[in-house]
Amino acid sequence: MSVNVTLENLSEPVGFRPETLETLWSQIPPGLRTVTWNSPDIPDEFAEGFTRPAGRAPGRRFTLDFAGLPPVIAREFTWCAWQFIAIGAKVPVPTFQSLVRRLNDAFQAMPQAPVSLLERTPQWWYRTLAATRSRRTGELPALSTRRAIERVLRRCYQMLWWACDEQPWWQRETWGLRLDPRIPRRPHEPQGAGRISFHSLNPFWLRRGLQWYLKVHMETGELTWSTARARRGGIGFLGDYLGQQPVPGPWLCDDAAALRAFMLDYRSHLCQLPARGGPTVASPCPSCGSPT
């Protein structure tokens, strides 16, 4: 399960922390520390970090203006836009502009607008934007437009959520190098854009045990990020198998003989799994290496 599914399933908002926003705001370079970005005023080193509106040459002007939003939300989106540049992506200017227009329309219809993006869940924002559009035009937004706006809104919410999450990095249900600088890494990670997701790994004690194991070995340098991702994939087979067994906790068996029998049964289970390499590719057993 991906972090996006987790965001979609939030039943309660994450919550806004003013002190965190002040810290995030101070991270923005002075040349971008304003809620209105006009392309001629953007420092040269960041000028290529934007996706221009369709039909406009790279040198043409654009404006990305969050000033009409509530002050806190304006700063939140400004920081998120800066994060796009900071991680090497491009700020999707046209989508941000559409999102701001739709948010302004929604806020005008509210007796009291939320102070922060994090005061509501992502689903609440999606429903609110769709309902506002429907009331104004009498029809729902085009599917492609709605998906593009929701994708950017989801990305911003995720960035803010992670920035406000104060728990240890290794206890998070999803790990991402681009979203959490605390995760150990090499100077160059071939799979640095990927993530490690633990949501679907059960039972819970196995999930926490694997997270602790990976955390310790990554901090000591015994495991790289790429290897940790592979270990997570492999341990998923064990989690699926344990879900079918009467195992109450991490103490699998009372003696070595019983443990050996348990692991032999597990290996037999692995050998019976269907191939995942396609109908013409023999996929080796994850345990013994024999073709399945």
PDB file of N, CA and C in Angstrom, residues 3-15 118-127 157 161:
ATOM      1  N   VAL A   3       1.875   5.478   0.165  1.00  0.00           N
ATOM      2  CA  VAL A   3       1.562   6.591   1.051  1.00  0.00           C
ATOM      3  C   VAL A   3       0.323   7.325   0.570  1.00  0.00           C
ATOM      4  N   ASN A   4       0.054   7.319  -0.747  1.00  0.00           N
ATOM      5  CA  ASN A   4      -1.135   7.980  -1.259  1.00  0.00           C
ATOM      6  C   ASN A   4      -2.393   7.349  -0.692  1.00  0.00           C
ATOM      7  N   VAL A   5      -2.412   5.997  -0.596  1.00  0.00           N
ATOM      8  CA  VAL A   5      -3.575   5.333  -0.030  1.00  0.00           C
ATOM      9  C   VAL A   5      -3.739   5.726   1.427  1.00  0.00           C
ATOM     10  N   THR A   6      -2.644   5.849   2.146  1.00  0.00           N
ATOM     11  CA  THR A   6      -2.719   6.254   3.543  1.00  0.00           C
ATOM     12  C   THR A   6      -3.313   7.650   3.668  1.00  0.00           C
ATOM     13  N   LEU A   7      -2.888   8.551   2.812  1.00  0.00           N
ATOM     14  CA  LEU A   7      -3.450   9.896   2.831  1.00  0.00           C
ATOM     15  C   LEU A   7      -4.943   9.864   2.546  1.00  0.00           C
ATOM     16  N   GLU A   8      -5.342   9.064   1.567  1.00  0.00           N
ATOM     17  CA  GLU A   8      -6.755   9.005   1.212  1.00  0.00           C
ATOM     18  C   GLU A   8      -7.592   8.436   2.351  1.00  0.00           C
ATOM     19  N   ASN A   9      -6.989   7.592   3.174  1.00  0.00           N
ATOM     20  CA  ASN A   9      -7.746   6.927   4.225  1.00  0.00           C
ATOM     21  C   ASN A   9      -7.688   7.650   5.567  1.00  0.00           C
ATOM     22  N   LEU A  10      -7.088   8.821   5.613  1.00  0.00           N
ATOM     23  CA  LEU A  10      -7.043   9.556   6.873  1.00  0.00           C
ATOM     24  C   LEU A  10      -8.459   9.895   7.326  1.00  0.00           C
ATOM     25  N   SER A  11      -8.796   9.484   8.536  1.00  0.00           N
ATOM     26  CA  SER A  11     -10.129   9.796   9.063  1.00  0.00           C
ATOM     27  C   SER A  11     -10.128  11.080   9.876  1.00  0.00           C
ATOM     28  N   GLU A  12      -8.952  11.503  10.326  1.00  0.00           N
ATOM     29  CA  GLU A  12      -8.807  12.741  11.085  1.00  0.00           C
ATOM     30  C   GLU A  12      -7.701  13.572  10.464  1.00  0.00           C
ATOM     31  N   PRO A  13      -7.819  14.892  10.471  1.00  0.00           N
ATOM     32  CA  PRO A  13      -6.747  15.729   9.926  1.00  0.00           C
ATOM     33  C   PRO A  13      -5.471  15.585  10.731  1.00  0.00           C
ATOM     34  N   VAL A  14      -4.352  15.873  10.096  1.00  0.00           N
ATOM     35  CA  VAL A  14      -3.054  15.733  10.756  1.00  0.00           C
ATOM     36  C   VAL A  14      -2.886  16.758  11.866  1.00  0.00           C
ATOM     37  N   GLY A  15      -3.319  17.996  11.623  1.00  0.00           N
ATOM     38  CA  GLY A  15      -3.171  19.039  12.634  1.00  0.00           C
ATOM     39  C   GLY A  15      -2.082  20.028  12.268  1.00  0.00           C
ATOM     40  N   LEU A 118      -3.674  21.431   6.732  1.00  0.00           N
ATOM     41  CA  LEU A 118      -3.671  20.236   7.567  1.00  0.00           C
ATOM     42  C   LEU A 118      -4.841  20.189   8.552  1.00  0.00           C
ATOM     43  N   GLU A 119      -5.691  21.226   8.566  1.00  0.00           N
ATOM     44  CA  GLU A 119      -6.854  21.204   9.451  1.00  0.00           C
ATOM     45  C   GLU A 119      -7.999  20.362   8.890  1.00  0.00           C
ATOM     46  N   ARG A 120      -7.850  19.904   7.654  1.00  0.00           N
ATOM     47  CA  ARG A 120      -8.833  19.026   7.035  1.00  0.00           C
ATOM     48  C   ARG A 120      -8.094  17.839   6.417  1.00  0.00           C
ATOM     49  N   THR A 121      -8.829  16.788   6.106  1.00  0.00           N
ATOM     50  CA  THR A 121      -8.223  15.633   5.461  1.00  0.00           C
ATOM     51  C   THR A 121      -8.157  15.861   3.951  1.00  0.00           C
ATOM     52  N   PRO A 122      -7.297  15.133   3.246  1.00  0.00           N
ATOM     53  CA  PRO A 122      -7.276  15.270   1.786  1.00  0.00           C
ATOM     54  C   PRO A 122      -8.634  15.017   1.153  1.00  0.00           C
ATOM     55  N   GLN A 123      -9.362  14.013   1.636  1.00  0.00           N
ATOM     56  CA  GLN A 123     -10.676  13.713   1.053  1.00  0.00           C
ATOM     57  C   GLN A 123     -11.632  14.898   1.207  1.00  0.00           C
ATOM     58  N   TRP A 124     -11.544  15.581   2.337  1.00  0.00           N
ATOM     59  CA  TRP A 124     -12.404  16.755   2.538  1.00  0.00           C
ATOM     60  C   TRP A 124     -12.098  17.818   1.485  1.00  0.00           C
ATOM     61  N   TRP A 125     -10.825  18.038   1.223  1.00  0.00           N
ATOM     62  CA  TRP A 125     -10.446  19.030   0.219  1.00  0.00           C
ATOM     63  C   TRP A 125     -10.931  18.611  -1.165  1.00  0.00           C
ATOM     64  N   TYR A 126     -10.782  17.338  -1.513  1.00  0.00           N
ATOM     65  CA  TYR A 126     -11.226  16.886  -2.836  1.00  0.00           C
ATOM     66  C   TYR A 126     -12.727  17.109  -2.996  1.00  0.00           C
ATOM     67  N   ARG A 127     -13.486  16.713  -1.994  1.00  0.00           N
ATOM     68  CA  ARG A 127     -14.944  16.855  -2.070  1.00  0.00           C
ATOM     69  C   ARG A 127     -15.356  18.317  -2.137  1.00  0.00           C
ATOM     70  N   TYR A 157       0.063  18.144   0.573  1.00  0.00           N
ATOM     71  CA  TYR A 157      -0.392  17.653   1.879  1.00  0.00           C
ATOM     72  C   TYR A 157       0.628  16.673   2.446  1.00  0.00           C
ATOM     73  N   TRP A 161       2.618  17.078   5.876  1.00  0.00           N
ATOM     74  CA  TRP A 161       2.398  16.044   6.886  1.00  0.00           C
ATOM     75  C   TRP A 161       3.735  15.505   7.380  1.00  0.00           C
TER      76      TRP A 161
END
